[in-house]
């Protein structure tokens, strides 16, 4: 589960991590008042208006704007709330923006040792699956794509693994702070931020707790070493743990979900939309992954991951087909069932119902080639049902094994 930036800032603040003042709005009419609120006390008013969507690339898309007056804030808010945001991380049609964060603008100190560089850092706690431990990740290259930094400058990535029961130790955080170049009173601020971020990560069952960038402000009379502030944050939470985090669960924004994934969740189906054109309906996550792999091996691209599990009903299977067919990119479907708990006759009934429902809605037969591989429980009955309904699904082919199924569907689509 993901949350918006304005929610992430509130969560950071609740765990003692310093963030600039900010306010969420969902109407352009509220932008002027929000600007006045977050810039109160500033000698030269400066704020940033940021679209709240679960996608990156906001700045390059024009959906992060610096504003210096209430009028500019209103203009930026009006633009963002009336236009879809299109970036490399959104669908081609873009995303609707329903919420905005208006936050106080903050000056960032220049990095003395690097001409033109600013004091921006990357900081995150996540799970290292290979090491089977949580890990603190930090870098002096903040404000940019950390994957690109890891590729171009692997030596710039600092890692400290957390103790399984004790968590992040203060000496570890201090070691990272010095390695990043923090000095004077900045060190204690940075250490406190790391310790609190690690504490938050564990307390809220996060998959990822990320601050990017963590910045240092220019020195002032009250803060001669500058202040360490979290400017932007991103959180992913373990959905399996939400039953014990009702305060986090209520932060979920359904409008940001993929509609097909929401439909699938209502029927307890595991569905993830992908970028290909071959729909997949499989039972078992491992078999689903293998199915996608073998589709790619034979030159195809999977359009989705869909695991119907072992206890899906006939209605759920019918809905699964409807979800797959709702993707306009889908040009073919591969059904790969190895029946254990899941019965092949239930799958067959679902396929037939999906074909009948489609014809009832559109007046047409099943719209794309369908390749079916069934093995296991009630396989003979399942095949008998499909053979009897062959006239209703003219593009259906039976496959002998998984490799044959992949070859057939890739050939039909291409």
mmCIF file of C-alpha atoms in Angstrom:
data_model
loop_
_atom_site.group_PDB
_atom_site.id
_atom_site.type_symbol
_atom_site.label_atom_id
_atom_site.label_comp_id
_atom_site.label_asym_id
_atom_site.label_seq_id
_atom_site.Cartn_x
_atom_site.Cartn_y
_atom_site.Cartn_z
ATOM 1 C CA UNK A 1 0.000 0.000 0.000
ATOM 2 C CA UNK A 2 1.218 3.485 -0.896
ATOM 3 C CA UNK A 3 0.351 6.877 0.551
ATOM 4 C CA UNK A 4 0.647 10.432 -0.747
ATOM 5 C CA UNK A 5 3.543 12.762 -0.021
ATOM 6 C CA UNK A 6 1.513 15.033 2.258
ATOM 7 C CA UNK A 7 0.562 11.981 4.331
ATOM 8 C CA UNK A 8 4.172 10.810 4.381
ATOM 9 C CA UNK A 9 5.283 14.205 5.696
ATOM 10 C CA UNK A 10 2.739 14.004 8.507
ATOM 11 C CA UNK A 11 3.969 10.522 9.368
ATOM 12 C CA UNK A 12 7.605 11.677 9.447
ATOM 13 C CA UNK A 13 6.692 14.580 11.725
ATOM 14 C CA UNK A 14 4.829 12.244 14.102
ATOM 15 C CA UNK A 15 8.098 10.306 14.550
ATOM 16 C CA UNK A 16 10.189 13.415 15.262
ATOM 17 C CA UNK A 17 11.632 13.985 11.790
ATOM 18 C CA UNK A 18 11.788 17.654 10.783
ATOM 19 C CA UNK A 19 9.756 18.635 7.690
ATOM 20 C CA UNK A 20 8.809 22.064 6.276
ATOM 21 C CA UNK A 21 5.292 23.383 6.832
ATOM 22 C CA UNK A 22 2.743 22.105 4.327
ATOM 23 C CA UNK A 23 -0.955 21.849 3.648
ATOM 24 C CA UNK A 24 -3.037 19.597 1.413
ATOM 25 C CA UNK A 25 -5.792 21.127 -0.734
ATOM 26 C CA UNK A 26 -8.252 19.641 -3.227
ATOM 27 C CA UNK A 27 -9.711 22.912 -4.579
ATOM 28 C CA UNK A 28 -7.888 25.657 -6.461
ATOM 29 C CA UNK A 29 -9.873 28.223 -4.439
ATOM 30 C CA UNK A 30 -7.963 27.142 -1.309
ATOM 31 C CA UNK A 31 -4.506 27.686 -2.802
ATOM 32 C CA UNK A 32 -4.137 31.349 -1.820
ATOM 33 C CA UNK A 33 -4.974 30.718 1.829
ATOM 34 C CA UNK A 34 -2.667 27.690 1.925
ATOM 35 C CA UNK A 35 0.164 29.769 0.429
ATOM 36 C CA UNK A 36 -0.301 32.446 3.098
ATOM 37 C CA UNK A 37 -0.350 29.815 5.839
ATOM 38 C CA UNK A 38 2.836 27.947 4.866
ATOM 39 C CA UNK A 39 4.863 31.102 4.059
ATOM 40 C CA UNK A 40 3.925 32.967 7.235
ATOM 41 C CA UNK A 41 7.033 34.518 8.744
ATOM 42 C CA UNK A 42 9.147 34.225 5.588
ATOM 43 C CA UNK A 43 10.948 37.434 4.581
ATOM 44 C CA UNK A 44 10.573 36.515 0.904
ATOM 45 C CA UNK A 45 7.523 34.248 0.503
ATOM 46 C CA UNK A 46 8.275 31.053 -1.394
ATOM 47 C CA UNK A 47 6.227 27.869 -1.660
ATOM 48 C CA UNK A 48 6.045 24.791 -3.842
ATOM 49 C CA UNK A 49 2.859 23.352 -5.335
ATOM 50 C CA UNK A 50 3.095 19.585 -5.884
ATOM 51 C CA UNK A 51 0.591 17.201 -7.462
ATOM 52 C CA UNK A 52 -0.289 14.285 -5.194
ATOM 53 C CA UNK A 53 -0.273 11.168 -7.359
ATOM 54 C CA UNK A 54 1.349 7.762 -7.007
ATOM 55 C CA UNK A 55 3.782 8.310 -9.869
ATOM 56 C CA UNK A 56 7.177 9.916 -10.355
ATOM 57 C CA UNK A 57 8.341 12.443 -12.910
ATOM 58 C CA UNK A 58 6.113 15.201 -11.548
ATOM 59 C CA UNK A 59 8.665 17.976 -11.904
ATOM 60 C CA UNK A 60 9.505 17.315 -15.555
ATOM 61 C CA UNK A 61 5.792 16.992 -16.316
ATOM 62 C CA UNK A 62 5.147 20.490 -14.917
ATOM 63 C CA UNK A 63 3.290 19.307 -11.835
ATOM 64 C CA UNK A 64 5.765 20.672 -9.288
ATOM 65 C CA UNK A 65 5.967 24.461 -9.374
ATOM 66 C CA UNK A 66 7.745 27.059 -7.253
ATOM 67 C CA UNK A 67 5.484 30.042 -6.519
ATOM 68 C CA UNK A 68 6.178 33.386 -4.865
ATOM 69 C CA UNK A 69 2.705 34.875 -4.609
ATOM 70 C CA UNK A 70 -0.793 33.714 -3.720
ATOM 71 C CA UNK A 71 -1.863 34.436 -7.300
ATOM 72 C CA UNK A 72 0.875 32.170 -8.679
ATOM 73 C CA UNK A 73 -0.154 29.447 -6.230
ATOM 74 C CA UNK A 74 -3.771 29.682 -7.406
ATOM 75 C CA UNK A 75 -2.726 29.592 -11.059
ATOM 76 C CA UNK A 76 -0.534 26.515 -10.514
ATOM 77 C CA UNK A 77 -3.275 24.766 -8.542
ATOM 78 C CA UNK A 78 -5.840 25.473 -11.237
ATOM 79 C CA UNK A 79 -3.559 24.051 -13.932
ATOM 80 C CA UNK A 80 -2.774 20.853 -12.009
ATOM 81 C CA UNK A 81 -6.342 20.105 -10.961
ATOM 82 C CA UNK A 82 -7.697 20.672 -14.479
ATOM 83 C CA UNK A 83 -5.111 18.660 -16.436
ATOM 84 C CA UNK A 84 -3.944 15.068 -16.437
ATOM 85 C CA UNK A 85 -0.334 14.486 -15.467
ATOM 86 C CA UNK A 86 1.633 12.572 -18.099
ATOM 87 C CA UNK A 87 5.135 11.309 -17.300
ATOM 88 C CA UNK A 88 7.250 8.232 -18.097
ATOM 89 C CA UNK A 89 5.774 6.635 -14.960
ATOM 90 C CA UNK A 90 2.092 7.141 -15.855
ATOM 91 C CA UNK A 91 -0.182 5.466 -18.413
ATOM 92 C CA UNK A 92 -0.192 7.181 -21.838
ATOM 93 C CA UNK A 93 -3.448 8.937 -21.004
ATOM 94 C CA UNK A 94 -1.936 10.327 -17.793
ATOM 95 C CA UNK A 95 -3.350 10.536 -14.268
ATOM 96 C CA UNK A 96 -6.080 12.736 -12.843
ATOM 97 C CA UNK A 97 -4.819 14.974 -10.042
ATOM 98 C CA UNK A 98 -7.283 15.295 -7.169
ATOM 99 C CA UNK A 99 -5.038 16.610 -4.400
ATOM 100 C CA UNK A 100 -2.173 19.083 -4.108
ATOM 101 C CA UNK A 101 0.463 19.739 -1.466
ATOM 102 C CA UNK A 102 1.392 23.366 -0.924
ATOM 103 C CA UNK A 103 4.565 23.437 1.152
ATOM 104 C CA UNK A 104 6.925 26.116 2.372
ATOM 105 C CA UNK A 105 9.872 26.684 0.065
ATOM 106 C CA UNK A 106 13.246 25.955 1.626
ATOM 107 C CA UNK A 107 16.723 27.170 0.650
ATOM 108 C CA UNK A 108 19.300 24.402 0.279
ATOM 109 C CA UNK A 109 22.917 25.031 1.252
ATOM 110 C CA UNK A 110 25.606 24.867 -1.426
ATOM 111 C CA UNK A 111 28.006 21.954 -1.204
ATOM 112 C CA UNK A 112 31.393 23.547 -0.625
ATOM 113 C CA UNK A 113 33.444 20.726 -2.130
ATOM 114 C CA UNK A 114 31.401 20.389 -5.333
ATOM 115 C CA UNK A 115 30.773 23.394 -7.562
ATOM 116 C CA UNK A 116 27.086 23.911 -8.273
ATOM 117 C CA UNK A 117 25.991 20.989 -6.099
ATOM 118 C CA UNK A 118 23.520 21.320 -3.234
ATOM 119 C CA UNK A 119 23.480 19.607 0.139
ATOM 120 C CA UNK A 120 20.920 16.962 -0.852
ATOM 121 C CA UNK A 121 20.990 13.355 0.360
ATOM 122 C CA UNK A 122 19.095 10.123 -0.158
ATOM 123 C CA UNK A 123 17.979 8.128 2.871
ATOM 124 C CA UNK A 124 15.830 4.991 3.079
ATOM 125 C CA UNK A 125 15.112 1.892 5.085
ATOM 126 C CA UNK A 126 13.926 -1.183 3.202
ATOM 127 C CA UNK A 127 14.086 -4.971 3.216
ATOM 128 C CA UNK A 128 17.161 -6.654 1.764
ATOM 129 C CA UNK A 129 15.624 -9.963 0.683
ATOM 130 C CA UNK A 130 18.977 -11.502 -0.185
ATOM 131 C CA UNK A 131 20.415 -10.767 3.271
ATOM 132 C CA UNK A 132 17.031 -11.395 4.954
ATOM 133 C CA UNK A 133 17.480 -8.234 6.980
ATOM 134 C CA UNK A 134 16.302 -4.659 6.914
ATOM 135 C CA UNK A 135 18.870 -2.212 5.621
ATOM 136 C CA UNK A 136 19.554 1.521 5.845
ATOM 137 C CA UNK A 137 20.569 2.948 2.463
ATOM 138 C CA UNK A 138 22.104 6.404 2.111
ATOM 139 C CA UNK A 139 23.827 8.478 -0.564
ATOM 140 C CA UNK A 140 25.198 11.980 -1.089
ATOM 141 C CA UNK A 141 23.376 11.994 -4.445
ATOM 142 C CA UNK A 142 19.911 13.005 -3.261
ATOM 143 C CA UNK A 143 17.037 14.372 -5.298
ATOM 144 C CA UNK A 144 17.642 12.009 -8.234
ATOM 145 C CA UNK A 145 16.782 8.434 -9.215
ATOM 146 C CA UNK A 146 18.640 6.227 -6.723
ATOM 147 C CA UNK A 147 18.676 3.287 -9.175
ATOM 148 C CA UNK A 148 20.592 5.427 -11.657
ATOM 149 C CA UNK A 149 23.018 6.485 -8.919
ATOM 150 C CA UNK A 150 23.582 2.841 -7.996
ATOM 151 C CA UNK A 151 24.291 2.056 -11.651
ATOM 152 C CA UNK A 152 26.576 5.017 -12.393
ATOM 153 C CA UNK A 153 28.224 5.475 -8.977
ATOM 154 C CA UNK A 154 27.923 2.232 -6.967
ATOM 155 C CA UNK A 155 30.545 3.458 -4.515
ATOM 156 C CA UNK A 156 28.216 6.360 -3.594
ATOM 157 C CA UNK A 157 25.688 3.981 -2.005
ATOM 158 C CA UNK A 158 26.183 3.387 1.721
ATOM 159 C CA UNK A 159 24.450 0.465 3.447
ATOM 160 C CA UNK A 160 24.053 -0.483 7.097
ATOM 161 C CA UNK A 161 22.070 -3.607 7.952
ATOM 162 C CA UNK A 162 19.740 -3.431 10.940
ATOM 163 C CA UNK A 163 19.985 -5.909 13.798
ATOM 164 C CA UNK A 164 16.965 -8.285 13.620
ATOM 165 C CA UNK A 165 15.834 -7.501 17.171
ATOM 166 C CA UNK A 166 17.707 -4.338 18.194
ATOM 167 C CA UNK A 167 17.155 -2.429 14.961
ATOM 168 C CA UNK A 168 19.457 0.368 13.826
ATOM 169 C CA UNK A 169 22.134 1.205 16.386
ATOM 170 C CA UNK A 170 23.216 4.779 17.052
ATOM 171 C CA UNK A 171 26.849 4.041 16.186
ATOM 172 C CA UNK A 172 25.712 2.790 12.769
ATOM 173 C CA UNK A 173 23.744 5.974 12.121
ATOM 174 C CA UNK A 174 26.727 8.095 13.228
ATOM 175 C CA UNK A 175 29.021 6.168 10.891
ATOM 176 C CA UNK A 176 26.670 6.877 7.975
ATOM 177 C CA UNK A 177 26.316 10.553 8.949
ATOM 178 C CA UNK A 178 30.085 11.076 8.917
ATOM 179 C CA UNK A 179 30.432 9.134 5.654
ATOM 180 C CA UNK A 180 27.853 11.448 4.059
ATOM 181 C CA UNK A 181 29.826 14.511 5.164
ATOM 182 C CA UNK A 182 27.608 15.939 7.911
ATOM 183 C CA UNK A 183 29.489 18.261 10.268
ATOM 184 C CA UNK A 184 28.987 19.912 13.636
ATOM 185 C CA UNK A 185 25.402 19.974 14.880
ATOM 186 C CA UNK A 186 24.272 18.516 11.564
ATOM 187 C CA UNK A 187 25.556 15.115 12.722
ATOM 188 C CA UNK A 188 23.143 14.747 15.637
ATOM 189 C CA UNK A 189 20.256 15.933 13.480
ATOM 190 C CA UNK A 190 21.118 13.406 10.765
ATOM 191 C CA UNK A 191 21.582 10.583 13.284
ATOM 192 C CA UNK A 192 18.240 11.392 14.900
ATOM 193 C CA UNK A 193 16.566 11.367 11.477
ATOM 194 C CA UNK A 194 18.034 7.945 10.624
ATOM 195 C CA UNK A 195 17.134 6.443 13.999
ATOM 196 C CA UNK A 196 13.573 7.750 13.820
ATOM 197 C CA UNK A 197 13.136 6.605 10.217
ATOM 198 C CA UNK A 198 14.262 3.082 11.167
ATOM 199 C CA UNK A 199 11.914 3.131 14.164
ATOM 200 C CA UNK A 200 9.033 4.241 11.948
ATOM 201 C CA UNK A 201 9.833 1.525 9.397
ATOM 202 C CA UNK A 202 9.509 -1.219 12.013
ATOM 203 C CA UNK A 203 6.590 0.280 13.941
ATOM 204 C CA UNK A 204 4.371 0.654 10.850
ATOM 205 C CA UNK A 205 5.372 -2.550 9.010
ATOM 206 C CA UNK A 206 6.795 -0.714 6.007
ATOM 207 C CA UNK A 207 8.258 -2.299 2.904
ATOM 208 C CA UNK A 208 9.978 1.009 2.120
ATOM 209 C CA UNK A 209 10.489 4.240 4.062
ATOM 210 C CA UNK A 210 12.321 6.755 1.867
ATOM 211 C CA UNK A 211 13.382 10.396 2.219
ATOM 212 C CA UNK A 212 14.578 11.962 -1.018
ATOM 213 C CA UNK A 213 15.964 14.485 -0.628
ATOM 214 C CA UNK A 214 17.130 15.039 2.915
ATOM 215 C CA UNK A 215 18.646 18.522 2.822
ATOM 216 C CA UNK A 216 20.732 20.988 4.830
ATOM 217 C CA UNK A 217 19.577 24.606 4.918
ATOM 218 C CA UNK A 218 22.064 27.517 4.757
ATOM 219 C CA UNK A 219 23.456 28.630 8.133
ATOM 220 C CA UNK A 220 21.576 31.261 10.109
ATOM 221 C CA UNK A 221 22.087 33.048 13.399
ATOM 222 C CA UNK A 222 19.810 30.555 15.183
ATOM 223 C CA UNK A 223 21.223 27.535 13.313
ATOM 224 C CA UNK A 224 24.875 28.229 12.443
ATOM 225 C CA UNK A 225 25.321 24.733 10.990
ATOM 226 C CA UNK A 226 22.000 24.802 9.159
ATOM 227 C CA UNK A 227 18.976 22.550 9.661
ATOM 228 C CA UNK A 228 18.538 18.985 8.419
ATOM 229 C CA UNK A 229 15.076 18.663 6.829
ATOM 230 C CA UNK A 230 13.140 15.973 4.987
ATOM 231 C CA UNK A 231 11.756 17.598 1.823
ATOM 232 C CA UNK A 232 10.058 14.643 0.139
ATOM 233 C CA UNK A 233 9.161 11.149 1.281
ATOM 234 C CA UNK A 234 7.708 7.903 -0.028
ATOM 235 C CA UNK A 235 6.283 4.964 1.900
ATOM 236 C CA UNK A 236 5.164 1.475 0.925
ATOM 237 C CA UNK A 237 3.419 -0.632 3.556
ATOM 238 C CA UNK A 238 2.927 -4.383 3.878
ATOM 239 C CA UNK A 239 -0.768 -4.837 3.083
ATOM 240 C CA UNK A 240 -0.803 -8.103 5.035
ATOM 241 C CA UNK A 241 -0.089 -6.112 8.210
ATOM 242 C CA UNK A 242 -2.803 -3.481 7.778
ATOM 243 C CA UNK A 243 -5.127 -5.283 10.198
ATOM 244 C CA UNK A 244 -2.951 -3.935 13.017
ATOM 245 C CA UNK A 245 -2.449 -0.454 11.545
ATOM 246 C CA UNK A 246 -5.906 1.032 11.123
ATOM 247 C CA UNK A 247 -4.336 4.507 11.292
ATOM 248 C CA UNK A 248 -2.346 3.692 8.150
ATOM 249 C CA UNK A 249 -5.133 1.790 6.405
ATOM 250 C CA UNK A 250 -7.389 4.872 6.412
ATOM 251 C CA UNK A 251 -4.705 6.784 4.459
ATOM 252 C CA UNK A 252 -5.313 4.601 1.403
ATOM 253 C CA UNK A 253 -6.599 6.590 -1.581
ATOM 254 C CA UNK A 254 -8.751 4.278 -3.773
ATOM 255 C CA UNK A 255 -8.744 6.823 -6.622
ATOM 256 C CA UNK A 256 -5.028 6.057 -7.149
ATOM 257 C CA UNK A 257 -5.583 2.336 -7.612
ATOM 258 C CA UNK A 258 -5.647 0.615 -10.970
ATOM 259 C CA UNK A 259 -9.402 -0.026 -11.545
ATOM 260 C CA UNK A 260 -8.756 -3.557 -12.793
ATOM 261 C CA UNK A 261 -6.657 -4.365 -9.727
ATOM 262 C CA UNK A 262 -9.445 -3.038 -7.478
ATOM 263 C CA UNK A 263 -12.014 -5.234 -9.263
ATOM 264 C CA UNK A 264 -9.745 -8.251 -8.844
ATOM 265 C CA UNK A 265 -9.215 -7.571 -5.142
ATOM 266 C CA UNK A 266 -12.996 -7.608 -4.586
ATOM 267 C CA UNK A 267 -12.991 -11.243 -5.768
ATOM 268 C CA UNK A 268 -9.788 -12.115 -3.859
ATOM 269 C CA UNK A 269 -7.795 -12.451 -7.077
ATOM 270 C CA UNK A 270 -4.119 -11.483 -7.256
ATOM 271 C CA UNK A 271 -3.886 -9.229 -10.316
ATOM 272 C CA UNK A 272 -1.147 -6.861 -11.459
ATOM 273 C CA UNK A 273 -1.426 -4.972 -14.752
ATOM 274 C CA UNK A 274 1.667 -5.103 -16.993
ATOM 275 C CA UNK A 275 2.621 -3.558 -20.349
ATOM 276 C CA UNK A 276 2.288 -6.512 -22.727
ATOM 277 C CA UNK A 277 -0.529 -7.867 -24.900
ATOM 278 C CA UNK A 278 -0.976 -11.505 -23.765
ATOM 279 C CA UNK A 279 -3.391 -11.918 -20.884
ATOM 280 C CA UNK A 280 -2.569 -14.651 -18.348
ATOM 281 C CA UNK A 281 -4.930 -16.596 -16.089
ATOM 282 C CA UNK A 282 -3.043 -19.035 -13.883
ATOM 283 C CA UNK A 283 -3.461 -20.743 -10.506
ATOM 284 C CA UNK A 284 -0.514 -20.297 -8.160
ATOM 285 C CA UNK A 285 1.943 -17.420 -7.960
ATOM 286 C CA UNK A 286 4.960 -19.551 -8.889
ATOM 287 C CA UNK A 287 3.233 -21.033 -11.917
ATOM 288 C CA UNK A 288 2.067 -17.550 -12.908
ATOM 289 C CA UNK A 289 5.656 -16.265 -12.811
ATOM 290 C CA UNK A 290 6.841 -19.261 -14.839
ATOM 291 C CA UNK A 291 4.044 -18.640 -17.352
ATOM 292 C CA UNK A 292 5.100 -15.039 -17.839
ATOM 293 C CA UNK A 293 8.727 -16.111 -18.225
ATOM 294 C CA UNK A 294 7.954 -18.675 -20.910
ATOM 295 C CA UNK A 295 5.761 -16.202 -22.803
ATOM 296 C CA UNK A 296 8.735 -13.847 -22.953
ATOM 297 C CA UNK A 297 11.014 -16.740 -23.912
ATOM 298 C CA UNK A 298 8.884 -17.310 -26.999
ATOM 299 C CA UNK A 299 8.820 -13.634 -27.999
ATOM 300 C CA UNK A 300 5.631 -12.460 -26.307
ATOM 301 C CA UNK A 301 4.899 -9.902 -23.591
ATOM 302 C CA UNK A 302 2.507 -10.661 -20.706
ATOM 303 C CA UNK A 303 -0.287 -8.136 -20.168
ATOM 304 C CA UNK A 304 -0.833 -9.078 -16.562
ATOM 305 C CA UNK A 305 -0.065 -11.287 -13.612
ATOM 306 C CA UNK A 306 -3.273 -13.015 -12.505
ATOM 307 C CA UNK A 307 -3.333 -15.770 -9.907
ATOM 308 C CA UNK A 308 -6.839 -17.135 -9.286
ATOM 309 C CA UNK A 309 -5.537 -19.210 -6.375
ATOM 310 C CA UNK A 310 -6.876 -22.564 -5.289
ATOM 311 C CA UNK A 311 -10.308 -21.635 -3.998
ATOM 312 C CA UNK A 312 -11.670 -19.237 -6.626
ATOM 313 C CA UNK A 313 -15.348 -19.659 -7.462
ATOM 314 C CA UNK A 314 -16.823 -19.975 -10.938
ATOM 315 C CA UNK A 315 -18.012 -16.361 -10.587
ATOM 316 C CA UNK A 316 -14.485 -15.193 -9.665
ATOM 317 C CA UNK A 317 -12.997 -16.961 -12.687
ATOM 318 C CA UNK A 318 -15.624 -15.373 -14.940
ATOM 319 C CA UNK A 319 -14.747 -11.973 -13.454
ATOM 320 C CA UNK A 320 -11.043 -12.679 -14.025
ATOM 321 C CA UNK A 321 -11.705 -13.085 -17.762
ATOM 322 C CA UNK A 322 -13.740 -9.882 -17.782
ATOM 323 C CA UNK A 323 -10.851 -8.018 -16.144
ATOM 324 C CA UNK A 324 -8.338 -9.363 -18.667
ATOM 325 C CA UNK A 325 -10.588 -8.457 -21.609
ATOM 326 C CA UNK A 326 -11.129 -4.935 -20.229
ATOM 327 C CA UNK A 327 -7.478 -4.189 -21.080
ATOM 328 C CA UNK A 328 -7.528 -2.761 -24.626
ATOM 329 C CA UNK A 329 -3.945 -3.951 -25.183
ATOM 330 C CA UNK A 330 -4.884 -7.603 -24.734
ATOM 331 C CA UNK A 331 -4.594 -9.480 -28.055
ATOM 332 C CA UNK A 332 -4.625 -13.039 -26.723
ATOM 333 C CA UNK A 333 -5.144 -15.026 -23.514
ATOM 334 C CA UNK A 334 -3.244 -17.968 -22.085
ATOM 335 C CA UNK A 335 -4.999 -20.078 -19.438
ATOM 336 C CA UNK A 336 -2.535 -22.294 -17.576
ATOM 337 C CA UNK A 337 -4.102 -24.412 -14.841
ATOM 338 C CA UNK A 338 -2.479 -27.234 -12.915
ATOM 339 C CA UNK A 339 -5.398 -28.325 -10.774
ATOM 340 C CA UNK A 340 -4.712 -29.310 -7.204
ATOM 341 C CA UNK A 341 -7.210 -27.557 -5.005
ATOM 342 C CA UNK A 342 -8.445 -25.601 -8.029
ATOM 343 C CA UNK A 343 -10.662 -27.809 -10.216
ATOM 344 C CA UNK A 344 -10.291 -27.713 -13.984
ATOM 345 C CA UNK A 345 -14.061 -27.904 -14.482
ATOM 346 C CA UNK A 346 -14.491 -24.656 -12.509
ATOM 347 C CA UNK A 347 -12.021 -22.973 -14.855
ATOM 348 C CA UNK A 348 -13.870 -24.384 -17.868
ATOM 349 C CA UNK A 349 -17.195 -23.045 -16.602
ATOM 350 C CA UNK A 350 -15.556 -19.655 -16.037
ATOM 351 C CA UNK A 351 -14.211 -19.570 -19.602
ATOM 352 C CA UNK A 352 -17.604 -20.499 -21.047
ATOM 353 C CA UNK A 353 -19.439 -17.940 -18.905
ATOM 354 C CA UNK A 354 -16.956 -15.237 -19.909
ATOM 355 C CA UNK A 355 -17.564 -15.996 -23.590
ATOM 356 C CA UNK A 356 -21.340 -15.950 -23.118
ATOM 357 C CA UNK A 357 -21.253 -12.730 -21.101
ATOM 358 C CA UNK A 358 -19.118 -11.062 -23.751
ATOM 359 C CA UNK A 359 -21.507 -12.113 -26.508
ATOM 360 C CA UNK A 360 -24.489 -10.899 -24.488
ATOM 361 C CA UNK A 361 -22.860 -7.477 -24.033
ATOM 362 C CA UNK A 362 -21.461 -7.000 -27.530
ATOM 363 C CA UNK A 363 -23.199 -9.472 -29.798
ATOM 364 C CA UNK A 364 -19.809 -10.897 -30.803
ATOM 365 C CA UNK A 365 -17.938 -14.101 -30.063
ATOM 366 C CA UNK A 366 -14.864 -14.224 -27.841
ATOM 367 C CA UNK A 367 -12.715 -11.352 -29.190
ATOM 368 C CA UNK A 368 -9.143 -12.682 -28.941
ATOM 369 C CA UNK A 369 -7.310 -16.001 -29.456
ATOM 370 C CA UNK A 370 -7.516 -18.232 -26.385
ATOM 371 C CA UNK A 371 -5.013 -20.982 -25.569
ATOM 372 C CA UNK A 372 -5.918 -23.338 -22.721
ATOM 373 C CA UNK A 373 -3.659 -25.772 -20.904
ATOM 374 C CA UNK A 374 -5.462 -27.825 -18.241
ATOM 375 C CA UNK A 375 -3.999 -30.567 -16.055
ATOM 376 C CA UNK A 376 -4.946 -32.023 -12.679
ATOM 377 C CA UNK A 377 -8.181 -32.280 -10.725
ATOM 378 C CA UNK A 378 -11.269 -32.908 -12.885
ATOM 379 C CA UNK A 379 -9.244 -32.289 -16.059
ATOM 380 C CA UNK A 380 -11.303 -34.731 -18.137
ATOM 381 C CA UNK A 381 -14.542 -33.001 -17.196
ATOM 382 C CA UNK A 382 -13.002 -29.596 -17.857
ATOM 383 C CA UNK A 383 -11.823 -30.573 -21.322
ATOM 384 C CA UNK A 384 -15.218 -32.122 -22.084
ATOM 385 C CA UNK A 385 -16.970 -28.872 -21.180
ATOM 386 C CA UNK A 386 -14.631 -26.806 -23.370
ATOM 387 C CA UNK A 387 -14.986 -29.185 -26.315
ATOM 388 C CA UNK A 388 -18.768 -28.929 -26.074
ATOM 389 C CA UNK A 389 -18.541 -25.115 -26.074
ATOM 390 C CA UNK A 390 -16.008 -24.866 -28.912
ATOM 391 C CA UNK A 391 -18.558 -23.225 -31.184
ATOM 392 C CA UNK A 392 -18.985 -20.364 -28.721
ATOM 393 C CA UNK A 393 -15.223 -19.772 -28.571
ATOM 394 C CA UNK A 394 -13.974 -20.178 -32.154
ATOM 395 C CA UNK A 395 -10.438 -18.951 -31.399
ATOM 396 C CA UNK A 396 -9.801 -21.472 -28.626
ATOM 397 C CA UNK A 397 -6.852 -23.876 -28.841
ATOM 398 C CA UNK A 398 -5.901 -26.711 -26.500
ATOM 399 C CA UNK A 399 -2.236 -27.008 -25.535
ATOM 400 C CA UNK A 400 -0.422 -30.184 -24.532
ATOM 401 C CA UNK A 401 2.055 -28.561 -22.140
ATOM 402 C CA UNK A 402 3.313 -25.146 -20.989
ATOM 403 C CA UNK A 403 5.862 -24.711 -23.785
ATOM 404 C CA UNK A 404 3.253 -25.645 -26.386
ATOM 405 C CA UNK A 405 0.803 -23.189 -24.810
ATOM 406 C CA UNK A 406 3.306 -20.333 -24.936
ATOM 407 C CA UNK A 407 4.224 -21.046 -28.542
ATOM 408 C CA UNK A 408 0.574 -21.175 -29.590
ATOM 409 C CA UNK A 409 -0.487 -17.928 -27.902
ATOM 410 C CA UNK A 410 2.594 -16.007 -29.078
ATOM 411 C CA UNK A 411 2.032 -17.234 -32.633
ATOM 412 C CA UNK A 412 -1.650 -16.314 -32.516
ATOM 413 C CA UNK A 413 -0.937 -12.819 -31.226
ATOM 414 C CA UNK A 414 1.996 -12.078 -33.534
#
